[in-house]
PDB file of C-alpha atoms in Angstrom:
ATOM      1  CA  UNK P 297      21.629   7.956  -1.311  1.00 72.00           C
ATOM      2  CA  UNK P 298      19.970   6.171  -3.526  1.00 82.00           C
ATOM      3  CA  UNK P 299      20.192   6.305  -7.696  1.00 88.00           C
ATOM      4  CA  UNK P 300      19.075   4.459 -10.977  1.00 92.00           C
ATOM      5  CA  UNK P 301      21.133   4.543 -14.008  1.00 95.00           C
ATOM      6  CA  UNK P 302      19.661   3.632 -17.594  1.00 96.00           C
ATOM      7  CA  UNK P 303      22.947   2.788 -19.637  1.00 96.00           C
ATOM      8  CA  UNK P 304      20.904   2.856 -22.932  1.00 96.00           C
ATOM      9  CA  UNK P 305      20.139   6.543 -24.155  1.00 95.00           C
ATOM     10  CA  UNK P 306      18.198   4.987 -26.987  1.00 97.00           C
ATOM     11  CA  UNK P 307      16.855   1.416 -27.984  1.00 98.00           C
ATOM     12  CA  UNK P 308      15.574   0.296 -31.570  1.00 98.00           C
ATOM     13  CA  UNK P 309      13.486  -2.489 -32.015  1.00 98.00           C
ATOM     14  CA  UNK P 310      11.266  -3.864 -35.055  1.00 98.00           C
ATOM     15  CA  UNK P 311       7.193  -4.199 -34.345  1.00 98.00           C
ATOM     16  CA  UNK P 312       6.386  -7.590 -32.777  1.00 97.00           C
ATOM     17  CA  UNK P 313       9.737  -7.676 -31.554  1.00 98.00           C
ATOM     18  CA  UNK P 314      10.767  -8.096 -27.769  1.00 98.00           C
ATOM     19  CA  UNK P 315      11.887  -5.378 -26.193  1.00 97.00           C
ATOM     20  CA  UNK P 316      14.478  -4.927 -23.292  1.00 98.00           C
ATOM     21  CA  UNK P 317      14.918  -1.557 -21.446  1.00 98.00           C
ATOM     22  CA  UNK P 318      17.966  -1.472 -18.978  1.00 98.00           C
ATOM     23  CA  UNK P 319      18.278  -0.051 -15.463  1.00 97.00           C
ATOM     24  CA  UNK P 320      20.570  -0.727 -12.908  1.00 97.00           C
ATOM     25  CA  UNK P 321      20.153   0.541  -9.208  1.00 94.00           C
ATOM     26  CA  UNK P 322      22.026   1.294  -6.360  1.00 92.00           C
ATOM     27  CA  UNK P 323      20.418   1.165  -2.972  1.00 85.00           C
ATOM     28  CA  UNK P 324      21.351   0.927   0.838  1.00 82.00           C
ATOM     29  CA  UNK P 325      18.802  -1.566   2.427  1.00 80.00           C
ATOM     30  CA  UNK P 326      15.793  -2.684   0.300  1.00 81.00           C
ATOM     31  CA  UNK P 327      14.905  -1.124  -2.868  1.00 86.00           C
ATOM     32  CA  UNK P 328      11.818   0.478  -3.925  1.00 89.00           C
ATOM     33  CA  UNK P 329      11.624   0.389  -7.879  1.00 93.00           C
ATOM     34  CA  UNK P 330       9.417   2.186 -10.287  1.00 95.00           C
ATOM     35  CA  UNK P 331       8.943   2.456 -14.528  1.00 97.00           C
ATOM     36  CA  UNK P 332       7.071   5.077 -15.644  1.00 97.00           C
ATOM     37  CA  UNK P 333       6.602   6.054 -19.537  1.00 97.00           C
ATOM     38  CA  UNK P 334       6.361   9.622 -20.968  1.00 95.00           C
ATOM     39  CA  UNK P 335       4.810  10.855 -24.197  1.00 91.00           C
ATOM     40  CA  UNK P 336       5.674  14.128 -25.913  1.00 86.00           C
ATOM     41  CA  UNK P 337       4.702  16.903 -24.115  1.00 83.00           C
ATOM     42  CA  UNK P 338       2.942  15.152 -21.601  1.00 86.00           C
ATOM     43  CA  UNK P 339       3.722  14.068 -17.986  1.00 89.00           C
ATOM     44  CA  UNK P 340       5.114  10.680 -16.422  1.00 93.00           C
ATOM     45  CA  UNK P 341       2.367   7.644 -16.124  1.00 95.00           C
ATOM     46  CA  UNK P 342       3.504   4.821 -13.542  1.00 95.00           C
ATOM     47  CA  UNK P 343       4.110   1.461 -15.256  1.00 97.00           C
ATOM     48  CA  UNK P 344       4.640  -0.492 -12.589  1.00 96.00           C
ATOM     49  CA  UNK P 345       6.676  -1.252  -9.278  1.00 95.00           C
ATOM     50  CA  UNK P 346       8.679  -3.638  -7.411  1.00 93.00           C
ATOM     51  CA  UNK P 347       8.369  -3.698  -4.165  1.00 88.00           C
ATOM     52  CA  UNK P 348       9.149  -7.376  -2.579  1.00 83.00           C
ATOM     53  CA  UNK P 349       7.522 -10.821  -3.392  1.00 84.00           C
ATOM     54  CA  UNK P 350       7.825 -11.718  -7.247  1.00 88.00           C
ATOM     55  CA  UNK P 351      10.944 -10.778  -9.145  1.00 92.00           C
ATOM     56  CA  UNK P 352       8.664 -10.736 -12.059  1.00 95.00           C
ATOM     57  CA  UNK P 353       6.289  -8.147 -11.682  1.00 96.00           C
ATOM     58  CA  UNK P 354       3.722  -7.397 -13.936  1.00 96.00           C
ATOM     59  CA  UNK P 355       2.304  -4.058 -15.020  1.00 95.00           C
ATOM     60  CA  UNK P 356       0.072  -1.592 -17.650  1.00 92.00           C
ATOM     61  CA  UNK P 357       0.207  -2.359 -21.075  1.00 93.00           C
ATOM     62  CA  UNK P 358       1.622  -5.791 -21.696  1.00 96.00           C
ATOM     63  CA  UNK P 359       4.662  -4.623 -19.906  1.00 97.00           C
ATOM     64  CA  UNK P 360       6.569  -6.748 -16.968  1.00 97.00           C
ATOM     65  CA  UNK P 361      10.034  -6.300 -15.137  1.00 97.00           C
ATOM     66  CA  UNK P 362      12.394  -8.111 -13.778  1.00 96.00           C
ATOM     67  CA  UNK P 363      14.072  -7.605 -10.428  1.00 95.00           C
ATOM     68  CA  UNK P 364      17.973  -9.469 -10.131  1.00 95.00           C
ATOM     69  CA  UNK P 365      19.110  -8.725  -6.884  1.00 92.00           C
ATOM     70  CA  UNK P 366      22.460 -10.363  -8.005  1.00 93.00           C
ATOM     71  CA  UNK P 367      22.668  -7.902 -10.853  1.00 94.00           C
ATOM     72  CA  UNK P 368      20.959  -4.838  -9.798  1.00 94.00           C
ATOM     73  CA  UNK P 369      19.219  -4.571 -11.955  1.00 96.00           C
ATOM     74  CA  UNK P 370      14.883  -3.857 -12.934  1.00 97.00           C
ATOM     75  CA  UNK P 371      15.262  -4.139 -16.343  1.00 98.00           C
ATOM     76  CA  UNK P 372      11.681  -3.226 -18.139  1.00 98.00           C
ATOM     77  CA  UNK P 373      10.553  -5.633 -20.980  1.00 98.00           C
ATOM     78  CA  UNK P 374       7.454  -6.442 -23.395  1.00 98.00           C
ATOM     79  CA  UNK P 375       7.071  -9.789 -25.534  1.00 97.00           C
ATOM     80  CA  UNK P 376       5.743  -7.816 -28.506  1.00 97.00           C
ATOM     81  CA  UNK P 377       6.636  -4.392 -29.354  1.00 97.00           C
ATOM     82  CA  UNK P 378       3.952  -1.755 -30.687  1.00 97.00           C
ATOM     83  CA  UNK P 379       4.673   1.222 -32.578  1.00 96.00           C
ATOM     84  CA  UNK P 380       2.481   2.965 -30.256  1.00 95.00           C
ATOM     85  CA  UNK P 381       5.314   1.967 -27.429  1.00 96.00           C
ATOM     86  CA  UNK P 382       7.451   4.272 -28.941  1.00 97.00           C
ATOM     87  CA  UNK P 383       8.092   6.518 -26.313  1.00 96.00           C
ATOM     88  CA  UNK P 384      10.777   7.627 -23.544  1.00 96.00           C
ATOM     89  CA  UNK P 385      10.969   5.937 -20.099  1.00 97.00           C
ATOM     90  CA  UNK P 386      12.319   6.026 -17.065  1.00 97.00           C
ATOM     91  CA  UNK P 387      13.644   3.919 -14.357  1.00 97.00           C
ATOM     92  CA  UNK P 388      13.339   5.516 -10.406  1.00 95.00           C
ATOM     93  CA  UNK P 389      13.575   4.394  -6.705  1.00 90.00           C
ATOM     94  CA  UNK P 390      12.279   6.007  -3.604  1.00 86.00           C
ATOM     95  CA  UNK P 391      14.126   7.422  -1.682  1.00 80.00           C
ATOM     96  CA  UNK P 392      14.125   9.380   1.917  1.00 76.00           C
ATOM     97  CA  UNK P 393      14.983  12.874   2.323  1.00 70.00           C
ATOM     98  CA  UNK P 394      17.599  14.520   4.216  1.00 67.00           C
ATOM     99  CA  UNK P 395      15.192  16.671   6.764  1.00 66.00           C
ATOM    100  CA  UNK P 396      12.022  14.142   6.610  1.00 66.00           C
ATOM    101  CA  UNK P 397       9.835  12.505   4.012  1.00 71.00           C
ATOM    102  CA  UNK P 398      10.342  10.069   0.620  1.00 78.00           C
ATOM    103  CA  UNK P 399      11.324  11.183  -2.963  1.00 80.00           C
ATOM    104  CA  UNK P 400      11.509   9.562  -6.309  1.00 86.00           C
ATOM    105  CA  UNK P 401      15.023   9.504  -7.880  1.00 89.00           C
ATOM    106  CA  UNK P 402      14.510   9.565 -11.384  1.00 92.00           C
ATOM    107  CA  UNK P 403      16.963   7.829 -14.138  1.00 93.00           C
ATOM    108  CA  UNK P 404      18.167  10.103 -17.147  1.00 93.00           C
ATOM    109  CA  UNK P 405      15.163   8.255 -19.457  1.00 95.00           C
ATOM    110  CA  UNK P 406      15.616   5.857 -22.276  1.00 96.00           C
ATOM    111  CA  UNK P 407      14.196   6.643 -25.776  1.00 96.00           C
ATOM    112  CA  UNK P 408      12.228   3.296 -27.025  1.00 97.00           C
ATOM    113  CA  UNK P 409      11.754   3.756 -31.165  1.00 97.00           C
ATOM    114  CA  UNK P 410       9.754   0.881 -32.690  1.00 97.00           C
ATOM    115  CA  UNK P 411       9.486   0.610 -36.323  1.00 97.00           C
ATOM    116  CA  UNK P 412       6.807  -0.779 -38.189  1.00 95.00           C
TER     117      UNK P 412
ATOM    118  CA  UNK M 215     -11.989  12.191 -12.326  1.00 58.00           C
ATOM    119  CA  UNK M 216      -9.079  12.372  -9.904  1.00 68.00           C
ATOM    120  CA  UNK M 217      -6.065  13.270 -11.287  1.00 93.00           C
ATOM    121  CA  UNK M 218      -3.283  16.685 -11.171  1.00 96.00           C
ATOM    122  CA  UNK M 219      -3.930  19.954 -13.423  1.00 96.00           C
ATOM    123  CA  UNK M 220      -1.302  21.779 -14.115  1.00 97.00           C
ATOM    124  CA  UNK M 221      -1.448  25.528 -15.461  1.00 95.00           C
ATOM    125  CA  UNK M 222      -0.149  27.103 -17.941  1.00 95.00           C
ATOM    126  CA  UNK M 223       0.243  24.489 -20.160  1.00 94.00           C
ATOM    127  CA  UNK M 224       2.783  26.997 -22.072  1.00 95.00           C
ATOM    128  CA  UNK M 225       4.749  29.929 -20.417  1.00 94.00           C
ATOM    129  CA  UNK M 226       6.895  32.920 -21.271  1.00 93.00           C
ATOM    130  CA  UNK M 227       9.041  34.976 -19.262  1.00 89.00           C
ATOM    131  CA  UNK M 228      10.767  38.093 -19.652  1.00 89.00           C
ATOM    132  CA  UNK M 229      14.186  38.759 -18.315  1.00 86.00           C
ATOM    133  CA  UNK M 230      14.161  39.505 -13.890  1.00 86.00           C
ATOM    134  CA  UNK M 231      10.527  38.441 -13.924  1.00 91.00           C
ATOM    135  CA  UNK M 232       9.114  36.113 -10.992  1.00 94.00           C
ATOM    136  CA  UNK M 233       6.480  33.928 -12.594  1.00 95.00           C
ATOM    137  CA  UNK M 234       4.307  30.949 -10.330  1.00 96.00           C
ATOM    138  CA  UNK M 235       3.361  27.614 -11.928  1.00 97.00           C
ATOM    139  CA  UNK M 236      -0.017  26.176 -10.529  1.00 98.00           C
ATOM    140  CA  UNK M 237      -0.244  22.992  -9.332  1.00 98.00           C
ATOM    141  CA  UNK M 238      -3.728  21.520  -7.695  1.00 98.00           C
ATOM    142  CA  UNK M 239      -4.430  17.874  -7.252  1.00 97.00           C
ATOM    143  CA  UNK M 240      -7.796  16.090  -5.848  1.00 96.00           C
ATOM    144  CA  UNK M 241      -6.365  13.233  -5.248  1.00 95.00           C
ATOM    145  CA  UNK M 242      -6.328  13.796  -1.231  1.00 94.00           C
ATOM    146  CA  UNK M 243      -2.556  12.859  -1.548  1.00 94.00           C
ATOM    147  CA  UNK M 244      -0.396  14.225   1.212  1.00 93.00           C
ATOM    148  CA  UNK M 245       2.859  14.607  -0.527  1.00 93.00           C
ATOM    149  CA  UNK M 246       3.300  16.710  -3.769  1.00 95.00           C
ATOM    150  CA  UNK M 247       6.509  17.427  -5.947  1.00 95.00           C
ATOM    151  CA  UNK M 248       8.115  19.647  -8.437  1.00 97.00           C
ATOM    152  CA  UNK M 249      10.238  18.597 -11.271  1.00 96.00           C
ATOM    153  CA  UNK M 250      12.379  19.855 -13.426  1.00 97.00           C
ATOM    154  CA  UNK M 251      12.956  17.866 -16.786  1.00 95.00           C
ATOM    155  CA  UNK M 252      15.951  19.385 -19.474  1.00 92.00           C
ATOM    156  CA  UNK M 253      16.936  17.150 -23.082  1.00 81.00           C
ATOM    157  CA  UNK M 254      19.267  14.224 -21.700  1.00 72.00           C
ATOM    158  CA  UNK M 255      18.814  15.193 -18.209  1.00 76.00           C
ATOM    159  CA  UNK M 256      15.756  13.193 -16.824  1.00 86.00           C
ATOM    160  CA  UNK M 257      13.748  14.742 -13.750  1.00 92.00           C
ATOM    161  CA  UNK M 258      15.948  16.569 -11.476  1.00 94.00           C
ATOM    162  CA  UNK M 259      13.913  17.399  -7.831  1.00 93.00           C
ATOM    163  CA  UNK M 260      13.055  21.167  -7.305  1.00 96.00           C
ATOM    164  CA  UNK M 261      11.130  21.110  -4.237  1.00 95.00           C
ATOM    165  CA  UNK M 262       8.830  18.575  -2.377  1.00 93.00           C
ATOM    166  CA  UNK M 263       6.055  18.611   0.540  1.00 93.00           C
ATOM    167  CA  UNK M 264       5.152  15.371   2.740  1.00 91.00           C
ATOM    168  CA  UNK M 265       1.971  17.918   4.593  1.00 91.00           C
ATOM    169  CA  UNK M 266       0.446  21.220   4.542  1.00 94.00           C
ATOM    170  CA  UNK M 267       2.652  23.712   5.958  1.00 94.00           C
ATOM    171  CA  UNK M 268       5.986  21.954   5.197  1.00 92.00           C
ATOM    172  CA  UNK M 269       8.353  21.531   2.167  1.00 93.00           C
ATOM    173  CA  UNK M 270      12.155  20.497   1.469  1.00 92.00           C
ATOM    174  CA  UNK M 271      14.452  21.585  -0.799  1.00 93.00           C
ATOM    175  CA  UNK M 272      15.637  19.186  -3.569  1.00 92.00           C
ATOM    176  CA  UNK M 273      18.683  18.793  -5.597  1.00 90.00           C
ATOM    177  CA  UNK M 274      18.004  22.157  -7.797  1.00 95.00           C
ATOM    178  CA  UNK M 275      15.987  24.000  -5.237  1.00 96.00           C
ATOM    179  CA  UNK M 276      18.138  27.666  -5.936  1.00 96.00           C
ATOM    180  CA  UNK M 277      16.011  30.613  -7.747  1.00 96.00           C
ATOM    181  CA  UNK M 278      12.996  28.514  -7.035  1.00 97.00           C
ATOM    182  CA  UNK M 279      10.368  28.965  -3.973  1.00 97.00           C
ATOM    183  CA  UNK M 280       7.255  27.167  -3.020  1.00 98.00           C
ATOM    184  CA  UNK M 281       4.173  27.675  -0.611  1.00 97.00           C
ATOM    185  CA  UNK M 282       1.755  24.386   0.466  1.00 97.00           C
ATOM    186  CA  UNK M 283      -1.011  26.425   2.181  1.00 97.00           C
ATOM    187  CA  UNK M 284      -3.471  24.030   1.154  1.00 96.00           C
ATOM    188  CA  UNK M 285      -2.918  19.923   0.713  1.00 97.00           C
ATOM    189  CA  UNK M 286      -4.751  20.019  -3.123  1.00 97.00           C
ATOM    190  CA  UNK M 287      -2.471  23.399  -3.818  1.00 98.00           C
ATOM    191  CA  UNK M 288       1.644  23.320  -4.380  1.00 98.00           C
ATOM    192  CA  UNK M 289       2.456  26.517  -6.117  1.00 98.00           C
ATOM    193  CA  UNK M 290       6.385  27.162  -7.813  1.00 98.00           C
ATOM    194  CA  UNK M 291       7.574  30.594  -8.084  1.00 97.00           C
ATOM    195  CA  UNK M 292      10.636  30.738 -10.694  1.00 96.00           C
ATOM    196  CA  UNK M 293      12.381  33.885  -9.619  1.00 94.00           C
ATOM    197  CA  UNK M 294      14.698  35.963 -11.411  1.00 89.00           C
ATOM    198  CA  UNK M 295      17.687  34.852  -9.621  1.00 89.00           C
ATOM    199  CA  UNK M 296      16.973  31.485 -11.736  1.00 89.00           C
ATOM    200  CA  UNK M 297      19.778  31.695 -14.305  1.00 87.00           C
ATOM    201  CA  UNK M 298      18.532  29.287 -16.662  1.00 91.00           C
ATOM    202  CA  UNK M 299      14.479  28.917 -16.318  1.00 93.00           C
ATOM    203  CA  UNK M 300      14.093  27.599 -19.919  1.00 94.00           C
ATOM    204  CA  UNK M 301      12.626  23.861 -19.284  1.00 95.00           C
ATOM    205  CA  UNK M 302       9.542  21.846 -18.768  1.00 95.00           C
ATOM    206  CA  UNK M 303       8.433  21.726 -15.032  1.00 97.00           C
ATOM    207  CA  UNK M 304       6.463  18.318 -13.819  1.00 96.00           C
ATOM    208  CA  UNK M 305       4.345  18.406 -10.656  1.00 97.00           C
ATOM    209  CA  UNK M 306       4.092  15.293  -9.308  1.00 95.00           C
ATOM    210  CA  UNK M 307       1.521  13.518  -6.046  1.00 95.00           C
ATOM    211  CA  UNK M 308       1.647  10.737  -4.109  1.00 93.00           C
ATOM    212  CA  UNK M 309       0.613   8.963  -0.723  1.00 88.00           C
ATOM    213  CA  UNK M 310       3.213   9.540   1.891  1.00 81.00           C
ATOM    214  CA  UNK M 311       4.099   6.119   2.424  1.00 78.00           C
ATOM    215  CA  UNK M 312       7.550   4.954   0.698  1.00 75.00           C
ATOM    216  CA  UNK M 313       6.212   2.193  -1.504  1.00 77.00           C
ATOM    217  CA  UNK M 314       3.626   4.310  -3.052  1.00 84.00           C
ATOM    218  CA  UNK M 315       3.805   5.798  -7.201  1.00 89.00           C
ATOM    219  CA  UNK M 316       3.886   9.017  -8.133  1.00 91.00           C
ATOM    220  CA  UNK M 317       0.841  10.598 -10.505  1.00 94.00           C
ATOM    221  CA  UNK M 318       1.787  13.446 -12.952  1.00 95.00           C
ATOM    222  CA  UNK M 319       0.090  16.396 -14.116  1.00 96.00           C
ATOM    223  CA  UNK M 320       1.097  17.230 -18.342  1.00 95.00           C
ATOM    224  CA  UNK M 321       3.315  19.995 -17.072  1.00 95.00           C
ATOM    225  CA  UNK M 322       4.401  23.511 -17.856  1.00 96.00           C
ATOM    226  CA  UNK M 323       6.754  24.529 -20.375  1.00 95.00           C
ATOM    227  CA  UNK M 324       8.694  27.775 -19.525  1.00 95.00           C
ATOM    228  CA  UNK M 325      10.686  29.902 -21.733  1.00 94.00           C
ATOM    229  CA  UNK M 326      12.161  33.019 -21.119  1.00 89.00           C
ATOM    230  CA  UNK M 327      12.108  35.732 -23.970  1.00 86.00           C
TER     231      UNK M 327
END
């Protein structure tokens, strides 16, 4: 089966700051990759995906990630943290099920603080 | 606009009561989803539907049910053999192809009293 892990429970980083979000993956055959970003109280919104061509792929809000297929790894990044970024996200990967159909796995979510 | 509603926004529960969570969507997607999300524990998978008339269990599927009678319409029952219903429940839609996103609805938070 297929998983995500995000080894980072929480990352700090000052306003105009880059920012780094980790997520490593482990997948039989070609992965599917996902970010998506949740605000308190409020459901998941997709961030972007990976899903072959560019390593670099570019999604909403000033946000890009890189695939390393050496590594694992999607890590999520942004040039220039906002305050407003301040939020929890999470890594996932589709996945197929056991009697039929696809799934998202989800990661266990990384808290992003920025201070101003 | 196009998007998922969810309803209740905010839910209570006695003890050994059955309560449903609504989920519509009208965004003609084939597959829908149900999510459970605890503190520290990300989304675990209830219960998921690829077409009308069909539905898998997930990872966490026990003292849960679900109907998909209609493709817009993916009802959860919590039932009372749930143990620990406390938590904030995500439906989730998507296109049934395996490279496609998932869009959320803002979810209902259940608590028993």
């Amino acid at each position: 089966a297929q998983s995500v892990a995000q080894p980072e429970d929480q990352v700090n980083v000052a306003e105009g700051n880059p920012l780094t979000v980790k997520c490593t993956y482990s997948v039989s055959g070609n992965p599917y990759l996902f970010w998506y970003v949740q605000y308190p109280n409020r459901g998941l919104q997709f961030l972007l995906k990976y899903i072959t061509g560019d390593n670099l792929v570019k999604g909403s809000y000033g946000f890009e990630a890189e695939f390393n297929k050496s590594q694992t790894s999607f890590h999520l990044k942004k040039p220039s943290a906002l305050v407003s970024d301040s939020a929890l996200y999470f890594c996932a990967v589709r996945d197929k099920g056991n009697t039929g159909g696809f799934k998202t796995i989800f990661g266990a979510g990384t808290r992003l603080f920025v201070k101003a | 606009d196009g998007g998922i509603t969810q309803s209740p926004k905010y839910l209570f529960r006695k003890e050994g009561q059955n309560v449903t969570l609504s989920c519509e969507q009208n965004l003609n997607h084939d597959a829908m989803y149900w999510y459970r999300q605890d503190p520290g524990q990300g989304l675990r998978l209830i219960y998921y539907s690829q077409i009308v008339n069909d539905f898998q269990k997930g990872d966490i599927a026990e003292g849960y049910s679900v109907s998909r009678e209609k493709k817009e319409s993916f009802p959860l029952t919590v039932t009372s053999a749930q143990k620990n219903p406390t938590a904030f429940y995500l439906c989730a839609s998507s296109e049934r192809e395996f490279n496609t996103e998932a869009f959320f609805g803002q979810g209902t938070r259940l608590t028993v009293v």
